[in-house]
PDB file of N, CA, C and O in Angstrom:
ATOM      1  N   MET A   1      11.471   4.268  12.682  1.00 68.00           N
ATOM      2  CA  MET A   1      10.443   5.265  12.494  1.00 68.00           C
ATOM      3  C   MET A   1       9.867   5.136  11.084  1.00 68.00           C
ATOM      4  O   MET A   1      10.591   5.089  10.094  1.00 68.00           O
ATOM      5  N   ILE A   2       8.576   5.077  10.965  1.00 79.00           N
ATOM      6  CA  ILE A   2       7.902   4.975   9.672  1.00 79.00           C
ATOM      7  C   ILE A   2       7.624   6.377   9.145  1.00 79.00           C
ATOM      8  O   ILE A   2       7.093   7.223   9.848  1.00 79.00           O
ATOM      9  N   GLU A   3       8.016   6.615   7.888  1.00 86.00           N
ATOM     10  CA  GLU A   3       7.724   7.896   7.254  1.00 86.00           C
ATOM     11  C   GLU A   3       6.627   7.693   6.225  1.00 86.00           C
ATOM     12  O   GLU A   3       6.591   6.678   5.533  1.00 86.00           O
ATOM     13  N   HIS A   4       5.727   8.667   6.124  1.00 90.00           N
ATOM     14  CA  HIS A   4       4.650   8.600   5.147  1.00 90.00           C
ATOM     15  C   HIS A   4       4.927   9.593   4.033  1.00 90.00           C
ATOM     16  O   HIS A   4       5.511  10.655   4.256  1.00 90.00           O
ATOM     17  N   TYR A   5       4.492   9.218   2.836  1.00 91.00           N
ATOM     18  CA  TYR A   5       4.741  10.043   1.664  1.00 91.00           C
ATOM     19  C   TYR A   5       3.438  10.295   0.914  1.00 91.00           C
ATOM     20  O   TYR A   5       2.551   9.451   0.892  1.00 91.00           O
ATOM     21  N   PHE A   6       3.347  11.449   0.280  1.00 87.00           N
ATOM     22  CA  PHE A   6       2.253  11.808  -0.608  1.00 87.00           C
ATOM     23  C   PHE A   6       2.900  12.037  -1.963  1.00 87.00           C
ATOM     24  O   PHE A   6       3.748  12.913  -2.117  1.00 87.00           O
ATOM     25  N   VAL A   7       2.546  11.221  -2.960  1.00 89.00           N
ATOM     26  CA  VAL A   7       3.196  11.283  -4.260  1.00 89.00           C
ATOM     27  C   VAL A   7       2.224  11.866  -5.285  1.00 89.00           C
ATOM     28  O   VAL A   7       1.076  11.445  -5.371  1.00 89.00           O
ATOM     29  N   VAL A   8       2.706  12.848  -6.050  1.00 83.00           N
ATOM     30  CA  VAL A   8       1.913  13.487  -7.100  1.00 83.00           C
ATOM     31  C   VAL A   8       2.594  13.214  -8.432  1.00 83.00           C
ATOM     32  O   VAL A   8       3.771  13.521  -8.606  1.00 83.00           O
ATOM     33  N   LEU A   9       1.851  12.616  -9.373  1.00 82.00           N
ATOM     34  CA  LEU A   9       2.381  12.341 -10.712  1.00 82.00           C
ATOM     35  C   LEU A   9       1.470  12.996 -11.739  1.00 82.00           C
ATOM     36  O   LEU A   9       0.264  12.971 -11.609  1.00 82.00           O
ATOM     37  N   GLY A  10       2.046  13.594 -12.745  1.00 79.00           N
ATOM     38  CA  GLY A  10       1.241  14.221 -13.793  1.00 79.00           C
ATOM     39  C   GLY A  10       2.065  15.209 -14.576  1.00 79.00           C
ATOM     40  O   GLY A  10       3.282  15.123 -14.624  1.00 79.00           O
ATOM     41  N   THR A  11       1.374  16.180 -15.179  1.00 77.00           N
ATOM     42  CA  THR A  11       2.067  17.211 -15.934  1.00 77.00           C
ATOM     43  C   THR A  11       2.118  18.495 -15.122  1.00 77.00           C
ATOM     44  O   THR A  11       1.284  18.726 -14.259  1.00 77.00           O
ATOM     45  N   ILE A  12       3.121  19.304 -15.407  1.00 69.00           N
ATOM     46  CA  ILE A  12       3.274  20.579 -14.706  1.00 69.00           C
ATOM     47  C   ILE A  12       2.363  21.600 -15.376  1.00 69.00           C
ATOM     48  O   ILE A  12       2.555  21.940 -16.536  1.00 69.00           O
ATOM     49  N   GLU A  13       1.350  22.026 -14.666  1.00 68.00           N
ATOM     50  CA  GLU A  13       0.444  23.074 -15.111  1.00 68.00           C
ATOM     51  C   GLU A  13       0.419  24.112 -13.999  1.00 68.00           C
ATOM     52  O   GLU A  13       0.211  23.765 -12.838  1.00 68.00           O
ATOM     53  N   PRO A  14       0.652  25.385 -14.311  1.00 64.00           N
ATOM     54  CA  PRO A  14       0.776  26.424 -13.278  1.00 64.00           C
ATOM     55  C   PRO A  14      -0.359  26.431 -12.239  1.00 64.00           C
ATOM     56  O   PRO A  14      -0.106  26.529 -11.046  1.00 64.00           O
ATOM     57  N   GLN A  15      -1.615  26.323 -12.677  1.00 66.00           N
ATOM     58  CA  GLN A  15      -2.725  26.396 -11.723  1.00 66.00           C
ATOM     59  C   GLN A  15      -2.733  25.192 -10.784  1.00 66.00           C
ATOM     60  O   GLN A  15      -3.108  25.312  -9.629  1.00 66.00           O
ATOM     61  N   ASN A  16      -2.309  24.039 -11.249  1.00 70.00           N
ATOM     62  CA  ASN A  16      -2.281  22.852 -10.394  1.00 70.00           C
ATOM     63  C   ASN A  16      -1.241  22.993  -9.293  1.00 70.00           C
ATOM     64  O   ASN A  16      -1.473  22.589  -8.159  1.00 70.00           O
ATOM     65  N   HIS A  17      -0.083  23.527  -9.616  1.00 76.00           N
ATOM     66  CA  HIS A  17       0.964  23.682  -8.609  1.00 76.00           C
ATOM     67  C   HIS A  17       0.552  24.663  -7.522  1.00 76.00           C
ATOM     68  O   HIS A  17       0.816  24.435  -6.356  1.00 76.00           O
ATOM     69  N   LEU A  18      -0.076  25.753  -7.903  1.00 80.00           N
ATOM     70  CA  LEU A  18      -0.492  26.745  -6.921  1.00 80.00           C
ATOM     71  C   LEU A  18      -1.454  26.132  -5.909  1.00 80.00           C
ATOM     72  O   LEU A  18      -1.266  26.285  -4.701  1.00 80.00           O
ATOM     73  N   LEU A  19      -2.457  25.406  -6.373  1.00 83.00           N
ATOM     74  CA  LEU A  19      -3.415  24.775  -5.472  1.00 83.00           C
ATOM     75  C   LEU A  19      -2.727  23.750  -4.579  1.00 83.00           C
ATOM     76  O   LEU A  19      -2.948  23.725  -3.366  1.00 83.00           O
ATOM     77  N   LEU A  20      -1.888  22.904  -5.150  1.00 85.00           N
ATOM     78  CA  LEU A  20      -1.188  21.888  -4.374  1.00 85.00           C
ATOM     79  C   LEU A  20      -0.346  22.516  -3.266  1.00 85.00           C
ATOM     80  O   LEU A  20      -0.389  22.081  -2.117  1.00 85.00           O
ATOM     81  N   LEU A  21       0.402  23.560  -3.590  1.00 86.00           N
ATOM     82  CA  LEU A  21       1.258  24.196  -2.585  1.00 86.00           C
ATOM     83  C   LEU A  21       0.457  24.900  -1.493  1.00 86.00           C
ATOM     84  O   LEU A  21       0.841  24.880  -0.321  1.00 86.00           O
ATOM     85  N   GLN A  22      -0.679  25.479  -1.849  1.00 90.00           N
ATOM     86  CA  GLN A  22      -1.535  26.112  -0.844  1.00 90.00           C
ATOM     87  C   GLN A  22      -2.098  25.076   0.127  1.00 90.00           C
ATOM     88  O   GLN A  22      -2.085  25.267   1.343  1.00 90.00           O
ATOM     89  N   VAL A  23      -2.580  23.959  -0.419  1.00 90.00           N
ATOM     90  CA  VAL A  23      -3.126  22.889   0.425  1.00 90.00           C
ATOM     91  C   VAL A  23      -2.022  22.277   1.275  1.00 90.00           C
ATOM     92  O   VAL A  23      -2.209  22.009   2.461  1.00 90.00           O
ATOM     93  N   TRP A  24      -0.849  22.075   0.684  1.00 89.00           N
ATOM     94  CA  TRP A  24       0.255  21.453   1.427  1.00 89.00           C
ATOM     95  C   TRP A  24       0.719  22.347   2.579  1.00 89.00           C
ATOM     96  O   TRP A  24       1.015  21.874   3.668  1.00 89.00           O
ATOM     97  N   ARG A  25       0.775  23.646   2.345  1.00 93.00           N
ATOM     98  CA  ARG A  25       1.170  24.582   3.399  1.00 93.00           C
ATOM     99  C   ARG A  25       0.197  24.495   4.577  1.00 93.00           C
ATOM    100  O   ARG A  25       0.606  24.457   5.733  1.00 93.00           O
ATOM    101  N   GLN A  26      -1.098  24.417   4.272  1.00 95.00           N
ATOM    102  CA  GLN A  26      -2.097  24.308   5.337  1.00 95.00           C
ATOM    103  C   GLN A  26      -1.940  22.984   6.088  1.00 95.00           C
ATOM    104  O   GLN A  26      -2.046  22.942   7.315  1.00 95.00           O
ATOM    105  N   LEU A  27      -1.673  21.907   5.376  1.00 93.00           N
ATOM    106  CA  LEU A  27      -1.479  20.599   6.011  1.00 93.00           C
ATOM    107  C   LEU A  27      -0.298  20.632   6.965  1.00 93.00           C
ATOM    108  O   LEU A  27      -0.370  20.123   8.084  1.00 93.00           O
ATOM    109  N   ILE A  28       0.796  21.250   6.553  1.00 94.00           N
ATOM    110  CA  ILE A  28       1.981  21.351   7.412  1.00 94.00           C
ATOM    111  C   ILE A  28       1.683  22.206   8.643  1.00 94.00           C
ATOM    112  O   ILE A  28       2.113  21.887   9.752  1.00 94.00           O
ATOM    113  N   GLU A  29       0.919  23.288   8.459  1.00 96.00           N
ATOM    114  CA  GLU A  29       0.557  24.130   9.604  1.00 96.00           C
ATOM    115  C   GLU A  29      -0.270  23.352  10.617  1.00 96.00           C
ATOM    116  O   GLU A  29      -0.123  23.523  11.817  1.00 96.00           O
ATOM    117  N   GLU A  30      -1.139  22.468  10.130  1.00 96.00           N
ATOM    118  CA  GLU A  30      -2.005  21.690  11.023  1.00 96.00           C
ATOM    119  C   GLU A  30      -1.295  20.495  11.646  1.00 96.00           C
ATOM    120  O   GLU A  30      -1.487  20.201  12.822  1.00 96.00           O
ATOM    121  N   LEU A  31      -0.453  19.804  10.884  1.00 94.00           N
ATOM    122  CA  LEU A  31       0.164  18.565  11.372  1.00 94.00           C
ATOM    123  C   LEU A  31       1.619  18.720  11.809  1.00 94.00           C
ATOM    124  O   LEU A  31       2.154  17.828  12.464  1.00 94.00           O
ATOM    125  N   GLY A  32       2.266  19.792  11.399  1.00 93.00           N
ATOM    126  CA  GLY A  32       3.668  19.994  11.756  1.00 93.00           C
ATOM    127  C   GLY A  32       4.535  18.868  11.229  1.00 93.00           C
ATOM    128  O   GLY A  32       4.401  18.438  10.087  1.00 93.00           O
ATOM    129  N   LEU A  33       5.409  18.347  12.065  1.00 89.00           N
ATOM    130  CA  LEU A  33       6.332  17.282  11.656  1.00 89.00           C
ATOM    131  C   LEU A  33       5.642  15.963  11.344  1.00 89.00           C
ATOM    132  O   LEU A  33       6.241  15.068  10.750  1.00 89.00           O
ATOM    133  N   ALA A  34       4.365  15.829  11.741  1.00 91.00           N
ATOM    134  CA  ALA A  34       3.620  14.602  11.454  1.00 91.00           C
ATOM    135  C   ALA A  34       3.099  14.568  10.017  1.00 91.00           C
ATOM    136  O   ALA A  34       2.615  13.536   9.560  1.00 91.00           O
ATOM    137  N   ALA A  35       3.204  15.689   9.295  1.00 92.00           N
ATOM    138  CA  ALA A  35       2.740  15.731   7.900  1.00 92.00           C
ATOM    139  C   ALA A  35       3.622  14.828   7.042  1.00 92.00           C
ATOM    140  O   ALA A  35       4.832  14.796   7.208  1.00 92.00           O
ATOM    141  N   PRO A  36       3.015  14.099   6.107  1.00 91.00           N
ATOM    142  CA  PRO A  36       3.825  13.265   5.215  1.00 91.00           C
ATOM    143  C   PRO A  36       4.670  14.120   4.282  1.00 91.00           C
ATOM    144  O   PRO A  36       4.373  15.291   4.059  1.00 91.00           O
ATOM    145  N   ARG A  37       5.724  13.534   3.751  1.00 91.00           N
ATOM    146  CA  ARG A  37       6.566  14.240   2.788  1.00 91.00           C
ATOM    147  C   ARG A  37       5.851  14.257   1.448  1.00 91.00           C
ATOM    148  O   ARG A  37       5.200  13.290   1.070  1.00 91.00           O
ATOM    149  N   CYS A  38       5.984  15.348   0.719  1.00 89.00           N
ATOM    150  CA  CYS A  38       5.370  15.480  -0.601  1.00 89.00           C
ATOM    151  C   CYS A  38       6.434  15.285  -1.671  1.00 89.00           C
ATOM    152  O   CYS A  38       7.457  15.971  -1.669  1.00 89.00           O
ATOM    153  N   ILE A  39       6.184  14.352  -2.573  1.00 89.00           N
ATOM    154  CA  ILE A  39       7.100  14.086  -3.679  1.00 89.00           C
ATOM    155  C   ILE A  39       6.337  14.364  -4.969  1.00 89.00           C
ATOM    156  O   ILE A  39       5.267  13.805  -5.196  1.00 89.00           O
ATOM    157  N   ILE A  40       6.902  15.236  -5.803  1.00 84.00           N
ATOM    158  CA  ILE A  40       6.254  15.603  -7.051  1.00 84.00           C
ATOM    159  C   ILE A  40       7.090  15.093  -8.212  1.00 84.00           C
ATOM    160  O   ILE A  40       8.246  15.448  -8.360  1.00 84.00           O
ATOM    161  N   GLY A  41       6.495  14.224  -9.023  1.00 81.00           N
ATOM    162  CA  GLY A  41       7.162  13.708 -10.219  1.00 81.00           C
ATOM    163  C   GLY A  41       6.326  14.097 -11.420  1.00 81.00           C
ATOM    164  O   GLY A  41       5.256  13.536 -11.633  1.00 81.00           O
ATOM    165  N   GLN A  42       6.794  15.085 -12.169  1.00 77.00           N
ATOM    166  CA  GLN A  42       5.994  15.592 -13.271  1.00 77.00           C
ATOM    167  C   GLN A  42       6.848  15.979 -14.467  1.00 77.00           C
ATOM    168  O   GLN A  42       8.062  16.076 -14.361  1.00 77.00           O
ATOM    169  N   ARG A  43       6.197  16.199 -15.572  1.00 76.00           N
ATOM    170  CA  ARG A  43       6.854  16.738 -16.749  1.00 76.00           C
ATOM    171  C   ARG A  43       6.063  17.965 -17.207  1.00 76.00           C
ATOM    172  O   ARG A  43       4.936  18.169 -16.793  1.00 76.00           O
ATOM    173  N   VAL A  44       6.643  18.748 -18.071  1.00 71.00           N
ATOM    174  CA  VAL A  44       6.005  19.976 -18.532  1.00 71.00           C
ATOM    175  C   VAL A  44       4.773  19.645 -19.365  1.00 71.00           C
ATOM    176  O   VAL A  44       4.820  18.799 -20.254  1.00 71.00           O
ATOM    177  N   GLY A  45       3.672  20.318 -19.053  1.00 64.00           N
ATOM    178  CA  GLY A  45       2.425  20.109 -19.787  1.00 64.00           C
ATOM    179  C   GLY A  45       2.267  21.101 -20.926  1.00 64.00           C
ATOM    180  O   GLY A  45       3.055  22.032 -21.093  1.00 64.00           O
ATOM    181  N   VAL A  46       1.226  20.909 -21.731  1.00 67.00           N
ATOM    182  CA  VAL A  46       0.974  21.745 -22.897  1.00 67.00           C
ATOM    183  C   VAL A  46       0.778  23.206 -22.501  1.00 67.00           C
ATOM    184  O   VAL A  46       1.337  24.114 -23.103  1.00 67.00           O
ATOM    185  N   ARG A  47      -0.011  23.466 -21.464  1.00 64.00           N
ATOM    186  CA  ARG A  47      -0.288  24.842 -21.049  1.00 64.00           C
ATOM    187  C   ARG A  47       0.910  25.512 -20.409  1.00 64.00           C
ATOM    188  O   ARG A  47       0.946  26.713 -20.254  1.00 64.00           O
ATOM    189  N   ALA A  48       1.907  24.731 -20.007  1.00 58.00           N
ATOM    190  CA  ALA A  48       3.105  25.300 -19.383  1.00 58.00           C
ATOM    191  C   ALA A  48       4.236  25.469 -20.407  1.00 58.00           C
ATOM    192  O   ALA A  48       5.358  25.718 -20.049  1.00 58.00           O
ATOM    193  N   GLY A  49       3.922  25.283 -21.663  1.00 61.00           N
ATOM    194  CA  GLY A  49       4.916  25.504 -22.713  1.00 61.00           C
ATOM    195  C   GLY A  49       5.586  24.247 -23.236  1.00 61.00           C
ATOM    196  O   GLY A  49       6.583  24.312 -23.931  1.00 61.00           O
ATOM    197  N   GLY A  50       5.080  23.068 -22.853  1.00 55.00           N
ATOM    198  CA  GLY A  50       5.717  21.816 -23.292  1.00 55.00           C
ATOM    199  C   GLY A  50       5.092  21.310 -24.486  1.00 55.00           C
ATOM    200  O   GLY A  50       4.955  20.535 -25.178  1.00 55.00           O
TER     201      GLY A  50
END
């Protein structure tokens, strides 16, 4: 079975995470188990206190 992934790389900024999670929730509602896995690799950004 082939699994698909969506990878996000960047800095952790509060507004970016909120948008990403809202869009991802909608994608899962539409695709169910066919939705790719989301992998987030980030570090703390300036606006998040880093």
